C-alpha cells in the first residue's frame, strides 16, 4: 500500500470514480464461492488484487454487490485493512429489486445478471463508475486505462467504454473458454458482441 501512496495522493484533487464489483454469483459451475476462494500466498482472494489495483489507479470507493450471506465473511476478511485508503461498501442484490413494470417470476432462485446487479447499486453510487467481476483478474493496466477514461473530458453521462483483450491472450491451456468477441467500427466504437463458447488453443 505504501508504495502507491504518493501516486494516490496526487489524484486526490480529481473526482475519484467508484469500482462496482459484481460478487453475488453462486459459483454453481465452479462448485463453490469463487469470489472467496484463496489464491494468494497469504490467503488473498482475486478481489484483494482487484481492489489494490483499483486503489493504485485512483478509484476512491469500492461497492460490492453481494448476496446477504456473503456480507459478514467479506467484512471479516477485509476488516480495517482498507481504512484510510479506500472506502468499502456493500449492497445486497435482491431478486425482487426490479424496475417498475417488471415482476419476479415464480420459483426464481438464481441471481439476475449484470444489468440488475448494477441497478441494485443505484442508491449508493453517485460518481462515475467501472464494473468488474469479483472472480476475474484484469491486471493493473486495465484499472489505469478505465480510471483515466472516467476522469477525462471525453467521459460524460452518455459516454461509455470498456477494456478489451486480445483473444489469444485470454485462452487457457487447461480446457476451453467462453468469450465475448467484440467488433468495432472505423472510429473505434463497439458495434457487436458475439458470445463464442468452447474456444480452445490449437497449433
Tab-separated table of C-alpha atoms in Angstrom, residues 55-191:
chain	number	residue	atom	x	y	z
A	55	UNK	CA	-6.819	1.932	-5.468
A	56	UNK	CA	-3.494	2.475	-7.215
A	57	UNK	CA	-5.360	3.632	-10.332
A	58	UNK	CA	-7.233	6.323	-8.382
A	59	UNK	CA	-10.568	4.717	-7.554
A	60	UNK	CA	-11.878	6.196	-4.315
A	61	UNK	CA	-14.591	3.737	-3.364
A	62	UNK	CA	-15.448	0.057	-3.823
A	63	UNK	CA	-19.068	-1.095	-3.831
A	64	UNK	CA	-19.559	-4.854	-3.593
A	65	UNK	CA	-22.813	-6.262	-4.993
A	66	UNK	CA	-23.287	-9.400	-2.906
A	67	UNK	CA	-25.725	-11.965	-1.570
A	68	UNK	CA	-26.753	-11.376	2.021
A	69	UNK	CA	-24.926	-14.437	3.349
A	70	UNK	CA	-21.592	-13.148	1.989
A	71	UNK	CA	-21.681	-9.771	3.744
A	72	UNK	CA	-20.306	-10.843	7.129
A	73	UNK	CA	-17.465	-13.080	5.856
A	74	UNK	CA	-16.351	-10.423	3.359
A	75	UNK	CA	-16.318	-7.694	6.008
A	76	UNK	CA	-14.400	-10.028	8.310
A	77	UNK	CA	-11.872	-10.727	5.552
A	78	UNK	CA	-11.185	-7.072	4.779
A	79	UNK	CA	-11.520	-5.865	8.379
A	80	UNK	CA	-9.838	-2.500	8.846
A	81	UNK	CA	-7.144	-3.083	6.223
A	82	UNK	CA	-8.749	-0.645	3.809
A	83	UNK	CA	-9.422	2.149	6.330
A	84	UNK	CA	-7.955	5.461	5.259
A	85	UNK	CA	-7.108	4.121	1.834
A	86	UNK	CA	-10.319	3.288	0.019
A	87	UNK	CA	-13.959	3.158	1.141
A	88	UNK	CA	-15.652	-0.255	1.018
A	89	UNK	CA	-19.437	-0.525	0.877
A	90	UNK	CA	-21.730	-3.472	0.285
A	91	UNK	CA	-25.134	-3.761	-1.381
A	92	UNK	CA	-27.220	-6.924	-1.293
A	93	UNK	CA	-28.639	-7.974	-4.652
A	94	UNK	CA	-32.280	-8.962	-4.126
A	95	UNK	CA	-34.290	-10.953	-6.634
A	96	UNK	CA	-37.352	-8.737	-6.178
A	97	UNK	CA	-35.493	-5.408	-6.613
A	98	UNK	CA	-36.717	-4.714	-10.140
A	99	UNK	CA	-37.569	-1.600	-12.170
A	100	UNK	CA	-41.184	-0.564	-12.403
A	101	UNK	CA	-43.171	-2.816	-14.709
A	102	UNK	CA	-41.155	-5.958	-14.013
A	103	UNK	CA	-42.149	-8.777	-11.673
A	104	UNK	CA	-40.294	-11.720	-10.170
A	105	UNK	CA	-41.172	-14.999	-11.919
A	106	UNK	CA	-42.480	-17.725	-9.635
A	107	UNK	CA	-39.750	-20.065	-8.477
A	108	UNK	CA	-36.826	-17.832	-9.484
A	109	UNK	CA	-33.847	-18.581	-7.203
A	110	UNK	CA	-30.761	-17.698	-9.249
A	111	UNK	CA	-29.500	-14.077	-9.059
A	112	UNK	CA	-30.208	-11.889	-12.083
A	113	UNK	CA	-27.374	-10.849	-14.375
A	114	UNK	CA	-25.172	-7.789	-14.778
A	115	UNK	CA	-27.888	-5.243	-15.541
A	116	UNK	CA	-29.951	-5.950	-12.431
A	117	UNK	CA	-26.816	-6.132	-10.269
A	118	UNK	CA	-25.844	-2.621	-11.358
A	119	UNK	CA	-29.444	-1.497	-10.785
A	120	UNK	CA	-29.086	-2.735	-7.195
A	121	UNK	CA	-26.403	-0.113	-6.533
A	122	UNK	CA	-28.383	2.883	-7.798
A	123	UNK	CA	-28.884	4.310	-4.292
A	124	UNK	CA	-25.229	4.247	-3.276
A	125	UNK	CA	-23.238	5.124	-6.400
A	126	UNK	CA	-23.123	8.839	-7.133
A	127	UNK	CA	-19.915	9.134	-9.169
A	128	UNK	CA	-18.614	7.714	-12.416
A	129	UNK	CA	-18.002	4.001	-12.025
A	130	UNK	CA	-16.427	0.939	-13.584
A	131	UNK	CA	-17.922	-2.558	-13.317
A	132	UNK	CA	-15.853	-5.707	-12.758
A	133	UNK	CA	-16.462	-9.310	-11.735
A	134	UNK	CA	-15.143	-10.315	-8.309
A	135	UNK	CA	-13.603	-13.540	-9.580
A	136	UNK	CA	-11.801	-12.246	-12.694
A	137	UNK	CA	-8.204	-10.994	-12.735
A	138	UNK	CA	-7.865	-7.994	-15.056
A	139	UNK	CA	-4.338	-6.709	-14.469
A	140	UNK	CA	-3.265	-3.302	-13.178
A	141	UNK	CA	-3.225	-1.756	-16.658
A	142	UNK	CA	-6.968	-2.282	-17.088
A	143	UNK	CA	-7.793	-0.229	-13.994
A	144	UNK	CA	-5.413	2.543	-15.028
A	145	UNK	CA	-6.935	2.667	-18.506
A	146	UNK	CA	-10.555	2.844	-17.402
A	147	UNK	CA	-9.753	5.143	-14.467
A	148	UNK	CA	-8.033	7.618	-16.776
A	149	UNK	CA	-11.019	7.489	-19.122
A	150	UNK	CA	-13.536	8.132	-16.339
A	151	UNK	CA	-11.584	11.212	-15.245
A	152	UNK	CA	-11.062	12.530	-18.779
A	153	UNK	CA	-13.077	15.236	-20.614
A	154	UNK	CA	-14.197	12.543	-23.080
A	155	UNK	CA	-16.400	10.958	-20.431
A	156	UNK	CA	-19.888	12.170	-19.586
A	157	UNK	CA	-23.204	10.643	-18.555
A	158	UNK	CA	-23.854	9.356	-22.099
A	159	UNK	CA	-20.368	8.089	-22.887
A	160	UNK	CA	-19.280	4.559	-22.040
A	161	UNK	CA	-16.168	2.484	-22.618
A	162	UNK	CA	-14.814	-0.972	-21.981
A	163	UNK	CA	-11.425	-2.577	-21.640
A	164	UNK	CA	-10.958	-5.424	-24.096
A	165	UNK	CA	-8.210	-8.007	-24.511
A	166	UNK	CA	-6.767	-9.817	-27.497
A	167	UNK	CA	-8.416	-13.227	-27.654
A	168	UNK	CA	-5.100	-15.103	-27.864
A	169	UNK	CA	-4.056	-13.612	-24.520
A	170	UNK	CA	-7.161	-14.901	-22.725
A	171	UNK	CA	-7.084	-18.584	-23.658
A	172	UNK	CA	-6.315	-21.423	-21.261
A	173	UNK	CA	-4.005	-24.389	-21.591
A	174	UNK	CA	-6.340	-26.363	-19.317
A	175	UNK	CA	-9.530	-26.501	-21.360
A	176	UNK	CA	-11.972	-24.464	-23.389
A	177	UNK	CA	-13.281	-20.992	-22.556
A	178	UNK	CA	-16.252	-18.814	-23.485
A	179	UNK	CA	-15.576	-15.274	-24.663
A	180	UNK	CA	-17.484	-12.268	-25.944
A	181	UNK	CA	-15.943	-11.415	-29.310
A	182	UNK	CA	-16.139	-7.648	-29.869
A	183	UNK	CA	-16.394	-5.870	-33.208
A	184	UNK	CA	-15.806	-2.142	-33.574
A	185	UNK	CA	-16.244	0.347	-36.385
A	186	UNK	CA	-13.599	2.518	-38.046
A	187	UNK	CA	-13.911	5.150	-35.294
A	188	UNK	CA	-13.380	2.628	-32.508
A	189	UNK	CA	-16.999	2.381	-31.361
A	190	UNK	CA	-18.346	-1.007	-30.293
A	191	UNK	CA	-20.926	-2.351	-32.751
